[in-house]
Amino acid sequence: MTADVLVGADGIRSTVRQLIDPAAPGPRYTGLLGFGAHSKTEVPQARPDTMYFAFGQHAFLGYWPVPGGGTAWFGNLPYEKPLSAEQASSTPSAAWMRILRERFAGDVPGRDLLRGTGDDELLTFGGLEILPSVPTWHRGRMVLVGDAAHAPSSSSGQGASLAVESAVQLARCLRDIPDVGSAFATYEQLRRGRVEKVAAQAAKTNSQKSMGPVATRITALLMPLATRTFLKPEKMFGWTHRYRIDWDAPVVAA
């Protein structure tokens, strides 16, 4: 089999990344395990069109009402030892639920959502990972795209979006720039700044999810004031959404 280019869209444990640069970094554990489930509990006054995020005393919780009743939730539990999804699943769900109920015992609505969740409802995702900055995105006729080049932790909520954006920009560069090396260099120039900013914000969020009870209480006291003054949502999160690619516009080589 032959091809003009090899595009490594093979994920956070990319084989192509190692072909391009054998010294390239691999994924790094964020210190958090991921869990999720459906709870029979309904959170009073929770809006059906809204997802909620809560920094608990010992763990982070996200939740949203489910049509037909109940609440879907996910939790990020600080955990010293990195575990794959398979390793985490080898521990019985009932054991993880005991840990989660203990960690969320002092939080509302986390405490109530865990009480309304059956042990057999728990989904175990294993350790959350993030990819450090990859120095080399392309070499010769090989290039990386998506999580193979830039995998922010799931805390960003942007992994799939960034992958699609990069795929479109790479396609534009290959369409408009005849020289493959120049096309790859231009693609990287268009994408690296944005994806590394998203990854940095995700890393910051990861650290906030494992602050501990004292820092969490301080944050809870200061956050309402901060969001009314200098932490405006459009300033905090505008860069994650305000991104437009004009497919018809020609790309000029960097």
XYZ file of C-alpha atoms in Angstrom:
254
model
C 0.000 0.000 0.000
C 1.283 3.484 -0.860
C 0.010 6.989 -0.117
C 1.034 10.600 -0.561
C 0.824 11.396 3.156
C 0.353 9.568 6.457
C -2.029 11.327 8.850
C -1.700 10.117 12.426
C -5.226 10.393 13.806
C -4.564 7.443 16.120
C -5.277 8.916 19.525
C -3.457 9.817 22.706
C -1.234 6.707 22.472
C -0.383 7.411 18.845
C 1.973 5.074 17.001
C 2.543 7.709 14.318
C 3.677 10.201 16.965
C 6.470 7.804 17.918
C 7.406 7.331 14.254
C 7.706 11.087 13.807
C 9.637 11.581 17.049
C 10.681 8.579 19.171
C 11.302 10.994 22.068
C 7.794 12.463 21.913
C 5.968 12.611 25.259
C 3.152 10.245 26.106
C -0.023 10.892 28.097
C 0.235 12.038 31.703
C -2.146 11.102 34.516
C -4.006 14.103 35.919
C -4.500 12.653 39.407
C -8.230 12.139 38.880
C -10.409 9.088 38.266
C -13.624 9.408 36.295
C -17.018 7.963 37.202
C -20.591 8.496 36.067
C -24.110 7.172 36.542
C -27.829 7.880 36.499
C -29.444 8.767 39.812
C -33.131 8.477 40.665
C -32.751 11.692 42.653
C -33.961 14.925 41.092
C -32.247 18.147 42.103
C -34.758 20.844 43.092
C -34.926 23.782 40.668
C -32.376 22.228 38.285
C -33.153 23.418 34.762
C -33.518 20.774 32.040
C -31.425 22.827 29.589
C -28.479 23.329 31.953
C -25.448 21.316 33.058
C -24.180 22.090 36.552
C -20.622 21.879 37.916
C -19.854 21.706 41.625
C -16.542 21.708 43.478
C -17.188 19.521 46.521
C -15.101 19.273 49.655
C -13.208 16.235 48.363
C -14.231 15.696 44.716
C -15.764 17.374 41.681
C -19.297 16.705 40.434
C -21.156 17.570 37.245
C -24.857 16.834 36.753
C -27.902 17.575 34.595
C -31.603 16.598 34.683
C -32.610 13.710 32.426
C -35.861 13.776 30.401
C -38.217 11.258 31.929
C -36.875 11.641 35.448
C -33.735 11.469 37.515
C -30.336 13.063 37.075
C -27.219 12.090 35.155
C -23.960 12.853 36.943
C -20.222 12.418 36.590
C -17.554 12.724 39.239
C -13.792 13.302 39.236
C -12.205 11.681 42.262
C -8.642 12.622 43.321
C -6.701 9.368 43.420
C -2.967 8.982 43.809
C -2.517 5.832 41.732
C -3.197 5.977 37.979
C -5.631 3.288 36.852
C -6.733 2.308 33.374
C -10.446 1.790 32.776
C -9.868 -1.968 32.950
C -7.949 -1.710 36.218
C -10.562 0.546 37.801
C -13.346 -1.772 36.639
C -11.659 -4.724 38.353
C -12.720 -3.169 41.662
C -16.409 -3.964 42.323
C -18.792 -1.061 41.718
C -20.094 -1.379 45.260
C -16.592 -0.653 46.611
C -16.210 2.466 44.470
C -19.688 3.609 45.457
C -18.767 3.367 49.131
C -15.770 5.606 48.463
C -17.780 8.072 46.400
C -20.616 8.276 48.929
C -18.055 8.961 51.641
C -16.310 11.682 49.614
C -19.568 13.422 48.708
C -21.203 12.950 52.119
C -20.792 16.624 53.017
C -21.861 18.026 49.640
C -25.282 18.958 48.306
C -26.548 17.732 45.897
C -23.689 15.216 45.554
C -24.702 13.390 48.725
C -28.290 12.981 47.532
C -27.355 11.999 43.988
C -25.066 9.243 45.276
C -27.761 7.989 47.626
C -30.136 7.721 44.679
C -27.656 5.783 42.553
C -27.647 2.004 42.552
C -24.276 0.263 42.734
C -24.899 -1.473 39.420
C -25.547 1.886 37.699
C -21.953 3.075 38.111
C -19.776 3.581 35.034
C -16.026 3.503 35.697
C -13.797 5.389 33.252
C -10.401 5.081 34.897
C -7.729 7.753 35.110
C -8.118 11.040 33.262
C -5.101 11.873 31.109
C -3.623 14.886 29.379
C -0.970 15.041 26.670
C 1.950 17.415 27.335
C 2.985 19.756 24.553
C 4.211 17.690 21.595
C 7.350 19.354 20.135
C 7.106 17.824 16.659
C 3.790 17.516 14.832
C 5.147 16.479 11.438
C 8.169 15.023 9.679
C 8.545 14.338 5.991
C 5.161 13.186 4.780
C 3.835 12.234 8.232
C 1.656 14.538 10.327
C -0.407 14.355 13.515
C -3.988 15.455 14.048
C -6.457 15.327 16.953
C -5.522 13.627 20.213
C -2.332 12.305 18.648
C -1.025 15.895 18.587
C -3.035 17.680 21.268
C -5.119 15.822 23.841
C -6.398 18.087 26.598
C -7.879 16.344 29.603
C -11.621 15.742 29.559
C -11.937 18.682 31.966
C -11.735 20.952 28.929
C -14.770 19.448 27.220
C -12.996 20.368 23.975
C -11.145 17.257 22.813
C -13.503 16.274 19.987
C -14.028 19.887 18.909
C -10.292 20.531 18.676
C -9.793 17.333 16.659
C -12.445 18.347 14.124
C -11.008 21.861 13.855
C -7.519 20.501 13.233
C -8.757 18.030 10.630
C -10.468 20.839 8.699
C -7.430 23.112 8.869
C -5.119 20.305 7.761
C -7.410 19.564 4.819
C -7.419 23.244 3.807
C -3.632 23.409 3.945
C -3.195 20.273 1.842
C -5.760 21.595 -0.634
C -4.113 24.992 -1.152
C -0.392 24.465 -0.570
C 1.289 22.155 -3.118
C 4.406 21.479 -1.040
C 3.552 18.956 1.681
C 6.183 20.223 4.123
C 4.923 23.804 3.817
C 1.332 22.629 4.163
C 2.132 20.789 7.393
C 4.081 23.768 8.797
C 1.208 26.136 8.018
C -1.307 23.764 9.588
C 0.750 23.636 12.781
C 1.056 27.428 12.858
C -2.723 27.765 12.546
C -3.441 25.285 15.339
C -0.721 25.092 17.991
C -1.536 28.311 19.840
C -5.213 27.506 20.248
C -4.866 23.888 21.319
C -2.135 24.644 23.851
C -4.252 27.395 25.386
C -7.140 24.963 25.796
C -4.820 22.338 27.298
C -3.402 24.860 29.778
C -6.897 25.840 30.914
C -7.825 22.167 31.300
C -4.723 21.538 33.419
C -5.711 24.461 35.635
C -9.197 23.017 36.008
C -7.715 19.644 36.966
C -5.773 21.248 39.819
C -8.921 23.018 41.031
C -10.780 19.708 41.161
C -8.298 18.346 43.721
C -7.785 21.451 45.873
C -8.884 19.864 49.142
C -11.627 20.946 51.567
C -10.001 24.149 52.888
C -9.130 25.594 49.474
C -12.535 24.526 48.164
C -14.314 26.462 50.925
C -12.234 29.556 50.212
C -12.988 29.262 46.500
C -16.708 28.887 47.217
C -16.627 32.125 49.217
C -14.670 34.102 46.630
C -16.176 32.758 43.393
C -19.523 34.621 43.569
C -17.664 37.908 44.002
C -15.176 37.048 41.271
C -17.830 36.143 38.702
C -19.645 39.415 39.377
C -16.489 41.456 38.850
C -13.468 40.294 36.855
C -14.187 36.631 35.985
C -16.768 37.259 33.301
C -17.856 34.076 31.427
C -17.125 35.634 28.036
C -13.538 36.342 29.141
C -13.059 32.977 30.827
C -14.518 30.767 28.106
C -14.824 32.876 24.958
C -11.717 31.317 23.407
C -13.273 27.853 23.579
C -16.232 28.812 21.389
C -15.366 31.824 19.257
C -13.486 30.047 16.532
C -14.500 30.106 12.906
C -12.939 28.390 9.901
C -13.711 29.770 6.464
C -13.429 26.680 4.271
C -13.620 28.663 1.044
C -10.852 31.107 1.964
C -7.489 30.095 0.425
C -4.627 29.284 2.777
C -1.295 31.024 2.260
C 1.873 29.147 3.201
C 3.502 30.289 6.439
